[in-house]
PDB file of C-alpha atoms and ligand atoms in Angstrom:
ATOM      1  CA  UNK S1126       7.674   9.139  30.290  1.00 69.00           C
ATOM      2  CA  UNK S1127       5.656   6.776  27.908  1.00 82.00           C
ATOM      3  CA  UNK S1128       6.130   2.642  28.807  1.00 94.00           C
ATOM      4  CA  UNK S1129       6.901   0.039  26.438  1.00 96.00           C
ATOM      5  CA  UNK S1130       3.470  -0.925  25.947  1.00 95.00           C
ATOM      6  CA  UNK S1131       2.363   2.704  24.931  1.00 96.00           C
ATOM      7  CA  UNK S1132       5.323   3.266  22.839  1.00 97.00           C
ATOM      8  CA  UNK S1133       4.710   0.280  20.842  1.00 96.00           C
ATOM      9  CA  UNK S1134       1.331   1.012  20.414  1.00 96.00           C
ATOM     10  CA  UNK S1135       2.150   4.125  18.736  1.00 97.00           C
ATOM     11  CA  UNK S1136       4.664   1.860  16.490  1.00 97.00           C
ATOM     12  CA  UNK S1137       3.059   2.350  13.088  1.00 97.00           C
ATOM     13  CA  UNK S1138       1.721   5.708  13.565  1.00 98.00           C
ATOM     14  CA  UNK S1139       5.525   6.975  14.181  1.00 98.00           C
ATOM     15  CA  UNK S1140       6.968   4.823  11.238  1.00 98.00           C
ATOM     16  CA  UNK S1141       3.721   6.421   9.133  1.00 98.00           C
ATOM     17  CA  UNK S1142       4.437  10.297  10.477  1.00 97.00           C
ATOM     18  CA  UNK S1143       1.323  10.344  11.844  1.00 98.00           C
ATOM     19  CA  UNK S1144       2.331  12.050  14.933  1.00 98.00           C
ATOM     20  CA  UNK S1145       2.262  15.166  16.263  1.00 97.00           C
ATOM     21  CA  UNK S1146       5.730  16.549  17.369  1.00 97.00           C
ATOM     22  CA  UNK S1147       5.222  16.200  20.985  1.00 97.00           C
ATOM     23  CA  UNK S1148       4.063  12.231  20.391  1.00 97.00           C
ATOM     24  CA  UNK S1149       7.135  12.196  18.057  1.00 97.00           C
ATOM     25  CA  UNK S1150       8.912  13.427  20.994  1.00 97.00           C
ATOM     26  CA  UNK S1151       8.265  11.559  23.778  1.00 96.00           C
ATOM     27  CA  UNK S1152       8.045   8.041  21.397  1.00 97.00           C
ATOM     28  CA  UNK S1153      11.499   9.205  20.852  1.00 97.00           C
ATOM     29  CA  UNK S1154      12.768  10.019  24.610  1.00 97.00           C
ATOM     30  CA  UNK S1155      11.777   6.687  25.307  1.00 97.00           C
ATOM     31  CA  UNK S1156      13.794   4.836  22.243  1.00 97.00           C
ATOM     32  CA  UNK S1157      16.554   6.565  23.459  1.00 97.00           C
ATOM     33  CA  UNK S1158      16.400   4.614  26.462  1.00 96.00           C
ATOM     34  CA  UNK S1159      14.631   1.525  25.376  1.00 97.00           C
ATOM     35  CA  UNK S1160      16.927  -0.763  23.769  1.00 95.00           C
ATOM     36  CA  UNK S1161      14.023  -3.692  23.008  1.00 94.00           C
ATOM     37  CA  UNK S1162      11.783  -0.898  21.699  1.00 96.00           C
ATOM     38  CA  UNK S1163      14.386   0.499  19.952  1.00 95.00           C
ATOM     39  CA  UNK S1164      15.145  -3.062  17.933  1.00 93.00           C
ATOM     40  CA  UNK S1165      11.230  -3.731  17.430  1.00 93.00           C
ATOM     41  CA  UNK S1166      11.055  -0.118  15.529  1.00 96.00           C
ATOM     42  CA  UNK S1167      13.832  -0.596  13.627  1.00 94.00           C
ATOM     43  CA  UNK S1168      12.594  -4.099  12.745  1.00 93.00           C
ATOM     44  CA  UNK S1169       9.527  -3.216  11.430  1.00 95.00           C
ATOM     45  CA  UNK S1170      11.070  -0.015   9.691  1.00 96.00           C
ATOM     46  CA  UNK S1171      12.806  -2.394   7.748  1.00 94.00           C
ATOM     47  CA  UNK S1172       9.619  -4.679   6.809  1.00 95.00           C
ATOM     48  CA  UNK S1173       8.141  -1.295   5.661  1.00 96.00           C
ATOM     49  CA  UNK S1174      10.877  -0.439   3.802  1.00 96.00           C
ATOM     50  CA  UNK S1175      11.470  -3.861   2.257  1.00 95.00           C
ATOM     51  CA  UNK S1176       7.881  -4.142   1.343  1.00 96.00           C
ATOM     52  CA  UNK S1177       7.858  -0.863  -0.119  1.00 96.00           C
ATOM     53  CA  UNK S1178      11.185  -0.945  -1.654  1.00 95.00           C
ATOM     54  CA  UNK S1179      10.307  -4.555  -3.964  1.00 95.00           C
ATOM     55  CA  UNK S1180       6.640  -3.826  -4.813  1.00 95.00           C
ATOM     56  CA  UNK S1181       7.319  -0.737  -6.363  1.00 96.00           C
ATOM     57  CA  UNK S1182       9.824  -2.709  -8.883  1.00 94.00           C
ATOM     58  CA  UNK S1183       6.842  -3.410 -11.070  1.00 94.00           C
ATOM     59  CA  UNK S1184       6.322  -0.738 -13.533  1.00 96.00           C
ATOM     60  CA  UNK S1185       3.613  -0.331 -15.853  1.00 97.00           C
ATOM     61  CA  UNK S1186       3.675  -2.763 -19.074  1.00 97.00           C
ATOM     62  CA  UNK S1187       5.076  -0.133 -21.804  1.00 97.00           C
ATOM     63  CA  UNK S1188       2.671  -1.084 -24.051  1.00 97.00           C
ATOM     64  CA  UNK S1189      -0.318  -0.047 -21.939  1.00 97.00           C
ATOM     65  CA  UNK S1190       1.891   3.257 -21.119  1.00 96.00           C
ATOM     66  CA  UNK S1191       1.798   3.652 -25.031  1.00 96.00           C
ATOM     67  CA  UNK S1192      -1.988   3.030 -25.448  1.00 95.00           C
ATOM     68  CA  UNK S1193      -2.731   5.716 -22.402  1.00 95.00           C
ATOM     69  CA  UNK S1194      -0.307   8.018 -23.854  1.00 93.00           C
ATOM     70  CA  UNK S1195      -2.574   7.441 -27.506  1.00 92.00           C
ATOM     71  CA  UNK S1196      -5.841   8.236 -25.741  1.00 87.00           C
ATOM     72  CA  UNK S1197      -4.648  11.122 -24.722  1.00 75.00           C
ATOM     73  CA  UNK S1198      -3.714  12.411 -27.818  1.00 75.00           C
ATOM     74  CA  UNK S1199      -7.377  11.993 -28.905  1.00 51.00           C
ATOM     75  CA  UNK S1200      -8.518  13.120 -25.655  1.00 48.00           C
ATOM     76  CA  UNK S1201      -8.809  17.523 -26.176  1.00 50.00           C
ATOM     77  CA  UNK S1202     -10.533  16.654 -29.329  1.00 49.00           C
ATOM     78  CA  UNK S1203     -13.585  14.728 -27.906  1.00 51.00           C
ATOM     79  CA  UNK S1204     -16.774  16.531 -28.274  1.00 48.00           C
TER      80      UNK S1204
ATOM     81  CA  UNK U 207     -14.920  15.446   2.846  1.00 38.00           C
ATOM     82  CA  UNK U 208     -12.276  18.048   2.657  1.00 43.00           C
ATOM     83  CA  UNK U 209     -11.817  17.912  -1.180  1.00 45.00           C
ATOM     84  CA  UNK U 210     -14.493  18.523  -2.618  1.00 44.00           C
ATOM     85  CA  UNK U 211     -12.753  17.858  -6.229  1.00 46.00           C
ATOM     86  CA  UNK U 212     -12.659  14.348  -5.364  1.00 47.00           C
ATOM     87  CA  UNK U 213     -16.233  14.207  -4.843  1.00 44.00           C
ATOM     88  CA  UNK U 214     -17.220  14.555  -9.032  1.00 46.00           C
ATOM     89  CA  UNK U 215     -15.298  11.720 -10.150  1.00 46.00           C
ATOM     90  CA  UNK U 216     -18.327   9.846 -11.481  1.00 43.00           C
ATOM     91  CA  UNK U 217     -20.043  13.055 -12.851  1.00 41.00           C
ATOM     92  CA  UNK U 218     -20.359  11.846 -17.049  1.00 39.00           C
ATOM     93  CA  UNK U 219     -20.166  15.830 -17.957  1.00 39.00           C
ATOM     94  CA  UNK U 220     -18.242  15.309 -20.553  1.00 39.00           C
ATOM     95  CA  UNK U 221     -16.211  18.673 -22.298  1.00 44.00           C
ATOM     96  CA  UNK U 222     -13.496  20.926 -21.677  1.00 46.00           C
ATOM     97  CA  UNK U 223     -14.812  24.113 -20.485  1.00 56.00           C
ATOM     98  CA  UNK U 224     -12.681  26.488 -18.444  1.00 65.00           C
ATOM     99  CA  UNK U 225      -9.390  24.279 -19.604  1.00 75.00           C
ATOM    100  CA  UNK U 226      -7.082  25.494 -21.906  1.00 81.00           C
ATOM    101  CA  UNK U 227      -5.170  23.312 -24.486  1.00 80.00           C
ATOM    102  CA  UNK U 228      -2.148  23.673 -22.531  1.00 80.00           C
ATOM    103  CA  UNK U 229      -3.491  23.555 -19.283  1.00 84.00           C
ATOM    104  CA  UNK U 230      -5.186  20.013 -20.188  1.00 84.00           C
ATOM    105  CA  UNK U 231      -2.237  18.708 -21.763  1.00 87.00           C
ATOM    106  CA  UNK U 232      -0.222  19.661 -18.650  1.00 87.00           C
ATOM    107  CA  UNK U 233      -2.513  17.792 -16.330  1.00 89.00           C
ATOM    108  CA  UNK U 234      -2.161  14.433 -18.853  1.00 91.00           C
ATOM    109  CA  UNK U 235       0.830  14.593 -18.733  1.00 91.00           C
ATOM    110  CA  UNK U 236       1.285  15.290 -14.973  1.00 92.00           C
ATOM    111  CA  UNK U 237      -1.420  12.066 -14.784  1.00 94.00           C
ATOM    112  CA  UNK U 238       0.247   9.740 -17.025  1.00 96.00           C
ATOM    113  CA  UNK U 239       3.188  10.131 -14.656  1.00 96.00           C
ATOM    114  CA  UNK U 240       1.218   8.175 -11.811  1.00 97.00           C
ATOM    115  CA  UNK U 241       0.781   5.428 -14.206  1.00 98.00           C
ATOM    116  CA  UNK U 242       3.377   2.882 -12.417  1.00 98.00           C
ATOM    117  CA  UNK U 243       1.588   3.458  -9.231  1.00 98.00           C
ATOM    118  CA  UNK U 244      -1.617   2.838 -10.180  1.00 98.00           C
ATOM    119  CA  UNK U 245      -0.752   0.010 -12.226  1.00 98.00           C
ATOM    120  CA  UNK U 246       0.874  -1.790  -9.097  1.00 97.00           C
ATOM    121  CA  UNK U 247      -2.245  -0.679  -7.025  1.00 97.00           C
ATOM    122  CA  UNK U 248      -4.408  -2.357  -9.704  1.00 97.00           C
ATOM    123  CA  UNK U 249      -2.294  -5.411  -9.752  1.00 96.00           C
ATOM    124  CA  UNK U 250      -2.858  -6.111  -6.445  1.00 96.00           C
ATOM    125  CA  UNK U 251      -6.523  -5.001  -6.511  1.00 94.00           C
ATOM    126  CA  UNK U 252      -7.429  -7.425  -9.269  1.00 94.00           C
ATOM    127  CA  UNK U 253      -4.487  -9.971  -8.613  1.00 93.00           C
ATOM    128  CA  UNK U 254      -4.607  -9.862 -12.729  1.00 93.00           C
ATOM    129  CA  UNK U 255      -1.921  -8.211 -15.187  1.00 95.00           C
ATOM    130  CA  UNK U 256      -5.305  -8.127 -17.676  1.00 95.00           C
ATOM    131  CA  UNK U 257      -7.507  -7.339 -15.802  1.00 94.00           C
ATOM    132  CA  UNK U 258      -4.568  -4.824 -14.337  1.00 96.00           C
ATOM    133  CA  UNK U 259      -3.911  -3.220 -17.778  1.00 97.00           C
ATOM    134  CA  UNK U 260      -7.948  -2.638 -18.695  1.00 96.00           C
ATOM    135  CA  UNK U 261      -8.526  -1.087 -15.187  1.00 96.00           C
ATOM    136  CA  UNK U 262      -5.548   1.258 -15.510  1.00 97.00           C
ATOM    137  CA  UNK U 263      -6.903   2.127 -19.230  1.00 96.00           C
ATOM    138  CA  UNK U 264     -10.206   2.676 -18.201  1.00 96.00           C
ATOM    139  CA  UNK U 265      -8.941   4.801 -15.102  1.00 96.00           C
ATOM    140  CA  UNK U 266      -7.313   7.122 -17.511  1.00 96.00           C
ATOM    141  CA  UNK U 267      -9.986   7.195 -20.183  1.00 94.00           C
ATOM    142  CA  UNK U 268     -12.661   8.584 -16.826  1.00 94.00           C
ATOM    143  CA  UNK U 269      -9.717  10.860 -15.677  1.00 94.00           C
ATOM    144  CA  UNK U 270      -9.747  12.504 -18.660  1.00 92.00           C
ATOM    145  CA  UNK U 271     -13.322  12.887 -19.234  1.00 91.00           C
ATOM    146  CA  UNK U 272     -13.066  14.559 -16.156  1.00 89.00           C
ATOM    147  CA  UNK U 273     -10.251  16.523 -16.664  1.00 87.00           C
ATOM    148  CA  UNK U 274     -12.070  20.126 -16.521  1.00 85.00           C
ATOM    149  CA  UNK U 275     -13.141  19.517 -13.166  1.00 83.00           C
ATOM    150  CA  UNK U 276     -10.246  18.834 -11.510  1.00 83.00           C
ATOM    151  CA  UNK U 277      -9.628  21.985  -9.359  1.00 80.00           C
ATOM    152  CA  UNK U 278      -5.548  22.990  -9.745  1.00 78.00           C
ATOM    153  CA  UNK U 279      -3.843  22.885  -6.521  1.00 79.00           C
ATOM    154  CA  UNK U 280      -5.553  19.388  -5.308  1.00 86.00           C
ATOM    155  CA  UNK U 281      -4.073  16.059  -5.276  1.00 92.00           C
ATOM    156  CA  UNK U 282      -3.659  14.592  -8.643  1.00 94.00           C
ATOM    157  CA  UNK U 283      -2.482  11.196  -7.451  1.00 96.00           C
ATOM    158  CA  UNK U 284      -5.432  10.954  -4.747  1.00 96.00           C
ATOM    159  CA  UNK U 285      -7.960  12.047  -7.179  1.00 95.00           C
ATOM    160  CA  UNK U 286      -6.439   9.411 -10.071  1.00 97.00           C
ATOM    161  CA  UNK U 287      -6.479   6.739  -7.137  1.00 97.00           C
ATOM    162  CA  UNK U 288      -9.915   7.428  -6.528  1.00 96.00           C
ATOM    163  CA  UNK U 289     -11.081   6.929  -9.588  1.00 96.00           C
ATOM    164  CA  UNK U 290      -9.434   3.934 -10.264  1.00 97.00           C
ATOM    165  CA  UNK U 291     -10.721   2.347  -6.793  1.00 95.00           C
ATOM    166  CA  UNK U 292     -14.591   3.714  -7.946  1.00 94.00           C
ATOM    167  CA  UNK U 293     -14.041   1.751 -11.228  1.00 95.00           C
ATOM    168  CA  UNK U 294     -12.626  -1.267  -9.680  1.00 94.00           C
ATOM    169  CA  UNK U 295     -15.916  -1.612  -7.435  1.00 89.00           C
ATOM    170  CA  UNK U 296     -18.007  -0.552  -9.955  1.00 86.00           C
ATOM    171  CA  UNK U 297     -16.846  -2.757 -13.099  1.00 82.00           C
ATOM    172  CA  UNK U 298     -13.921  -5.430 -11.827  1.00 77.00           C
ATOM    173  CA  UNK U 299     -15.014  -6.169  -7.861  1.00 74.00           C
ATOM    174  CA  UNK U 300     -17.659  -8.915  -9.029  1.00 69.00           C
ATOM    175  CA  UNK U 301     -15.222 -10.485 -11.359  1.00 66.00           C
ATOM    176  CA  UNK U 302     -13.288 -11.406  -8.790  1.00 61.00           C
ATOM    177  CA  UNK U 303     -13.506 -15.086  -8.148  1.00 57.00           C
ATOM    178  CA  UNK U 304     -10.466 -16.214  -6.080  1.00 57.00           C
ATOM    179  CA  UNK U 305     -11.842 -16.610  -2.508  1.00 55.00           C
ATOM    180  CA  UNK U 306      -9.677 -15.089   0.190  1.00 55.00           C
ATOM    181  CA  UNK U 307      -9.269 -16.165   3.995  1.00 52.00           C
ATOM    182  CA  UNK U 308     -11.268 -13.320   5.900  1.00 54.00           C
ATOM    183  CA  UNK U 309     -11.131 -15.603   9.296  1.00 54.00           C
ATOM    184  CA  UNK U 310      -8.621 -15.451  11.050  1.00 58.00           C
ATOM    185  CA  UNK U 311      -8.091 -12.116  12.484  1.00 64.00           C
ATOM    186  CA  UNK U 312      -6.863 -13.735  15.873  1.00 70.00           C
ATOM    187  CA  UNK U 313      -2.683 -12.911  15.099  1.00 77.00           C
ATOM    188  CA  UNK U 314      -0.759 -12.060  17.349  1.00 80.00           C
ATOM    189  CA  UNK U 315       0.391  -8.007  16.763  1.00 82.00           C
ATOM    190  CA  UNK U 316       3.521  -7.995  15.787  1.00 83.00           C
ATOM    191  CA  UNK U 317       4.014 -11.814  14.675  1.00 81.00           C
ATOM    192  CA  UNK U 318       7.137 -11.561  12.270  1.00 83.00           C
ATOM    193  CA  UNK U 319       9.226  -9.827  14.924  1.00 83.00           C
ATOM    194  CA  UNK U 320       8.031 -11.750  17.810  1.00 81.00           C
ATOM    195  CA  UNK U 321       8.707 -14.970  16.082  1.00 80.00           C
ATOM    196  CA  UNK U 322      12.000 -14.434  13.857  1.00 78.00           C
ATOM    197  CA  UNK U 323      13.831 -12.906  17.457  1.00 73.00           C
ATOM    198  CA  UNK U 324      12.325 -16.653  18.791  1.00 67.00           C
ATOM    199  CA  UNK U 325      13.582 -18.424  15.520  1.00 65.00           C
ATOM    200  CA  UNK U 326      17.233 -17.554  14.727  1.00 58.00           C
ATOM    201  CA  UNK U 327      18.295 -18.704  18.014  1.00 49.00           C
ATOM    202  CA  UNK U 328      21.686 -19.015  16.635  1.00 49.00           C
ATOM    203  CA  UNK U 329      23.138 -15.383  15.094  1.00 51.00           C
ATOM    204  CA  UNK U 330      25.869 -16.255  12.603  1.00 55.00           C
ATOM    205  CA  UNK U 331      25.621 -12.424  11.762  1.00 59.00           C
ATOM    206  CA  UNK U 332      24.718  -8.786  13.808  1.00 65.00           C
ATOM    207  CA  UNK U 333      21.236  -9.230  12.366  1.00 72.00           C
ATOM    208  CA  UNK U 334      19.905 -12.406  11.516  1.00 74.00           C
ATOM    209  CA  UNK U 335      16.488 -11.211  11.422  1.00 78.00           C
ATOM    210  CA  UNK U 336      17.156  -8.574   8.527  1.00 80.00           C
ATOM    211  CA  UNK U 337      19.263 -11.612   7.025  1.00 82.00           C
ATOM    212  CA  UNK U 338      15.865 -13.120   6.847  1.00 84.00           C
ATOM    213  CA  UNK U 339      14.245 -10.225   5.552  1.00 87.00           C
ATOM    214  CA  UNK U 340      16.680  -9.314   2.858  1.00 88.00           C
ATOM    215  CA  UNK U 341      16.041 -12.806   0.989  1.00 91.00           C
ATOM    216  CA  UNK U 342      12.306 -12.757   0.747  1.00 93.00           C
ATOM    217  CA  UNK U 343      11.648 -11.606  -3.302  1.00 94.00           C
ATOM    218  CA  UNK U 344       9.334  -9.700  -4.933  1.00 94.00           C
ATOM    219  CA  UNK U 345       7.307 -12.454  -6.204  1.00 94.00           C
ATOM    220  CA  UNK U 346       7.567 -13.549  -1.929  1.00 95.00           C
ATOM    221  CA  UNK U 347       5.818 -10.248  -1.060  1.00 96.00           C
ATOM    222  CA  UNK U 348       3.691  -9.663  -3.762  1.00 95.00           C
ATOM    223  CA  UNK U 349       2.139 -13.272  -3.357  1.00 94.00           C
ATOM    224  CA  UNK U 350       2.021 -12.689   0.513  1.00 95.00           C
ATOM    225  CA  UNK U 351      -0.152  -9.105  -0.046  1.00 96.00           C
ATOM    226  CA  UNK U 352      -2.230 -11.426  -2.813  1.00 95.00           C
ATOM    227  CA  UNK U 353      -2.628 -13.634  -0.038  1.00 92.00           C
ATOM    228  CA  UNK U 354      -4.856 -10.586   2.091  1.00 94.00           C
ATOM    229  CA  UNK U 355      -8.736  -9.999   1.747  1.00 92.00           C
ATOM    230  CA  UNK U 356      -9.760  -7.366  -0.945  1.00 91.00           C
ATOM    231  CA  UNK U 357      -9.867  -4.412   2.065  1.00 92.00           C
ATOM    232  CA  UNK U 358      -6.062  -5.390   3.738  1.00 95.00           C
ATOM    233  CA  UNK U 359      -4.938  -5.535   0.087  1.00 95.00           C
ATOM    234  CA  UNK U 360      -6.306  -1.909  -0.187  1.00 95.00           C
ATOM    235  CA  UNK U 361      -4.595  -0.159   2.598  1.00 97.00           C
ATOM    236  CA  UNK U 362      -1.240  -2.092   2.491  1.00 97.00           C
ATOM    237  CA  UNK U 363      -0.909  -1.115  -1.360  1.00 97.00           C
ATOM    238  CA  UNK U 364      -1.998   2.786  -0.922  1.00 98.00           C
ATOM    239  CA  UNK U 365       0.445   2.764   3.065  1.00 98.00           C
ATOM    240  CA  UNK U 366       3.263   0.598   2.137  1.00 98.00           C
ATOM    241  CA  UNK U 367       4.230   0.637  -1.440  1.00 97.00           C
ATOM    242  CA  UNK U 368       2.356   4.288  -2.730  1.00 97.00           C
ATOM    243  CA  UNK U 369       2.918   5.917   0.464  1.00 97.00           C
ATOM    244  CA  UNK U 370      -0.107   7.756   1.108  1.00 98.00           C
ATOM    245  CA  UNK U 371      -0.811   9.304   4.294  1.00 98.00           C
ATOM    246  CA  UNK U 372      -3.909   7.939   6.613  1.00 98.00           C
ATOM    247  CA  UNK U 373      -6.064  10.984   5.571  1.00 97.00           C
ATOM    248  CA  UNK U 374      -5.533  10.506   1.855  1.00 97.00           C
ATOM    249  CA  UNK U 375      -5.880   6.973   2.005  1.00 97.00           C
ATOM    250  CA  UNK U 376      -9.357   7.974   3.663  1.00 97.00           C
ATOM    251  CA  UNK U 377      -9.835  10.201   0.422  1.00 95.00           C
ATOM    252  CA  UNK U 378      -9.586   7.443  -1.827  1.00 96.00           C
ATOM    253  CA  UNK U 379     -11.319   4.609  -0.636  1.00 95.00           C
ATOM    254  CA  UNK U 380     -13.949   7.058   1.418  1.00 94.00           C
ATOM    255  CA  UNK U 381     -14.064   5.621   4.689  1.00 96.00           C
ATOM    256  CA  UNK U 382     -13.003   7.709   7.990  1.00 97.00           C
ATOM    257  CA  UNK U 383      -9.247   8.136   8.859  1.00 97.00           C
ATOM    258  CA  UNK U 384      -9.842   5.902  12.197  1.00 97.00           C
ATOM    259  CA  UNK U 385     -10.937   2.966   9.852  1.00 96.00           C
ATOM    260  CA  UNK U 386      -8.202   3.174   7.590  1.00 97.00           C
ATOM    261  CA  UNK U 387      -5.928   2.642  10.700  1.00 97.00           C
ATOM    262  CA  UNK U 388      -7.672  -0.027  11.849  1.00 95.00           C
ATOM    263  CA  UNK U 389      -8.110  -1.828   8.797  1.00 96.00           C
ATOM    264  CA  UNK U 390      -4.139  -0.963   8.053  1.00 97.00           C
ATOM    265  CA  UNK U 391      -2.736  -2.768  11.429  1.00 96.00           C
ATOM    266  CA  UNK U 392      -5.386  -5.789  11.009  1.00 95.00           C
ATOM    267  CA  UNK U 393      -3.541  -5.638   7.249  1.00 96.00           C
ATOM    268  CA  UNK U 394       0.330  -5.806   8.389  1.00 96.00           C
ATOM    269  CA  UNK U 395      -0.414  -8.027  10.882  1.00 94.00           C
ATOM    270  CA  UNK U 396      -2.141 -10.175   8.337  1.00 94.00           C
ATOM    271  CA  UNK U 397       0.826 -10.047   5.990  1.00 95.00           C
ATOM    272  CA  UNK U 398       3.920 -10.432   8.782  1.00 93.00           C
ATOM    273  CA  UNK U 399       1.779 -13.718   9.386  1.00 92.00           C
ATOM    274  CA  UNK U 400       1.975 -14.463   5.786  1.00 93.00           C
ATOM    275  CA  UNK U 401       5.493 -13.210   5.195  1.00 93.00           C
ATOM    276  CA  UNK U 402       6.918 -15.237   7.649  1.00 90.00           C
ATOM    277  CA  UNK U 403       4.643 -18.495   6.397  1.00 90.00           C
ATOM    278  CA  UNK U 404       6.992 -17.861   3.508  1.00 90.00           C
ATOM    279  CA  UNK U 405       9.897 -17.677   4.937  1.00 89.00           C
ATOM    280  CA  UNK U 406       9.678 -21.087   6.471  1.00 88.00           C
ATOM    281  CA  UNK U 407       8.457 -22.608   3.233  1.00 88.00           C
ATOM    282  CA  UNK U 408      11.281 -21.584   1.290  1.00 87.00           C
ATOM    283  CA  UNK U 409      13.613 -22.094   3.235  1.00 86.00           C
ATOM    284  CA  UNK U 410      15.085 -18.852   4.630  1.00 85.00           C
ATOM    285  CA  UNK U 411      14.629 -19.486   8.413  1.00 80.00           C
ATOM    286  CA  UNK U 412      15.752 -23.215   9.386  1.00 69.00           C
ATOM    287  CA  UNK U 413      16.605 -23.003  12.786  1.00 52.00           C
ATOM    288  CA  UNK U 414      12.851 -23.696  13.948  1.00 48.00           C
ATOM    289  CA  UNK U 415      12.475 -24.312  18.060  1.00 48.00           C
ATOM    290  CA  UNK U 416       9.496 -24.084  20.052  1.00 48.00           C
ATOM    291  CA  UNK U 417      11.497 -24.843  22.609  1.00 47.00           C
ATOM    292  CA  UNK U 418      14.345 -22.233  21.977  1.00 46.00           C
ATOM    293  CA  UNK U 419      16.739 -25.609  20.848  1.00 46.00           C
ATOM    294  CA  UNK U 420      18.384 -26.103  17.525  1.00 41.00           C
TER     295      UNK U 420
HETATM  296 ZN1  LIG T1095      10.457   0.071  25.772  1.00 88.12          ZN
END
């Protein structure tokens, strides 16, 4: 069974799903019994998520969408 | 490498051999599809919404110059990602003139956590901490990954927002997969740092004891 210190070393790498399935395993046998561990994973799931979740609110400007979308009109005629 | 599609970006053969008409289109249009991503990515990158916009142009104008060498069946979004991050260091890295903090590396791991669970001594709710979390804006986070050297910028963009994986992120900016891990913890540490900088200037956590007192 993996300690706290291991299991939170492996923090990112889990949230990322970066392990393999027997890392995913045994990060996850000791959440189950690791109520600390279990509150600093879900923590920083949430900054993920958050960060994630607000940046992509910005789109593209439609007006650089339109110009793209031009050039490649012109684009399969190019010598 | 493992694709070696990526690897011809920057070839200037310039023509549309071995692509039909419908083919091609297909692929533009399956390209222009990324465009929200990599505009974000090159917001970040350049810090710039002109500067944003010309890199993004010129991104698309290469990736369809290039357009009969992409090989079907790789990754579009890597390979468009690539290019874009070979034309910012080629043509936009030297304009950059706002000087960013690369000292200070010496951050404790997992700062936000460690220090909101020491701040809201006081729970008015089941989570405080997410209460915390939930206020800071876009502009907040944005400004906060502005805040990062050029590299952390990188890696938090591609990880956090685009959600590539560590070996695709190692694609695109061609470094090894144990670097981009690296560089990627050094980044979020960086930023939970940052993030909760903000959170004390505007406001959002008041109940600030070093000495676990209100
Ligand atoms: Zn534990």
């Amino acid at each position: 069974m993996a300690n706290c210190d291991e299991t939170i070393a492996k923090l990112y790498e889990y949230l990322d799903r970066e392990l393999s399935p027997a890392e995913r395993r045994e990060v996850e046998g000791h959440l189950a019994l690791c109520p600390p561990c279990r509150e600093h994973f879900r923590f920083e799931y949430n900054v993920l998520s958050l960060i994630g979740k607000r940046c992509r609110e910005t789109a593209a400007p439609p007006e650089l969408v339109a110009r793209v979308r031009k050039m490649c009109e012109r684009a399969p005629s190019d010598p | 490498m493992a694709d070696r599609s990526l690897e011809q970006v920057n070839d200037p053969c310039v023509g549309a051999e071995g692509l039909t008409e419908q083919s091609r289109s297909q692929l533009e249009q399956d390209a222009i599809a990324h465009i929200d991503a990599l505009y974000r990515t090159a917001l970040r990158m350049t810090r710039s919404s002109s500067d944003a916009e010309d890199l993004v142009q010129e991104t698309y104008l290469r990736a369809f110059r290039s357009l009969h060498q992409f090989a079907e069946g790789t990754n579009l979004r890597a390979w468009l990602f690539r290019i874009m991050t070979n034309t910012y260091i080629n043509d936009y890295r030297k304009r950059q003139r706002r000087p960013t903090n690369t000292s200070l590396d010496d951050i404790e791991d997992f700062y936000l956590y460690d220090h909101l669970v020491d701040s809201v001594v006081q729970p008015q709710s089941d989570n405080p901490e997410e209460e915390v979390l939930e206020r800071l804006t876009t502009a907040n986070i944005t400004d906060a990954i502005d805040e990062l050297p050029e590299e952390f910028r990188q890696v938090v963009t591609l990880a956090d927002v685009e959600g590539f994986s560590y070996r695709e992120i190692a694609d695109v900016l061609q470094i090894p997969v144990g670097t981009v891990m690296s560089r990627l913890f050094r980044a979020r540490r960086r930023l939970r740092k940052v993030l909760y900088d903000v959170a004390i200037e505007s406001g959002y956590i008041r109940e600030m004891a070093s000495d676990g007192q209100l």
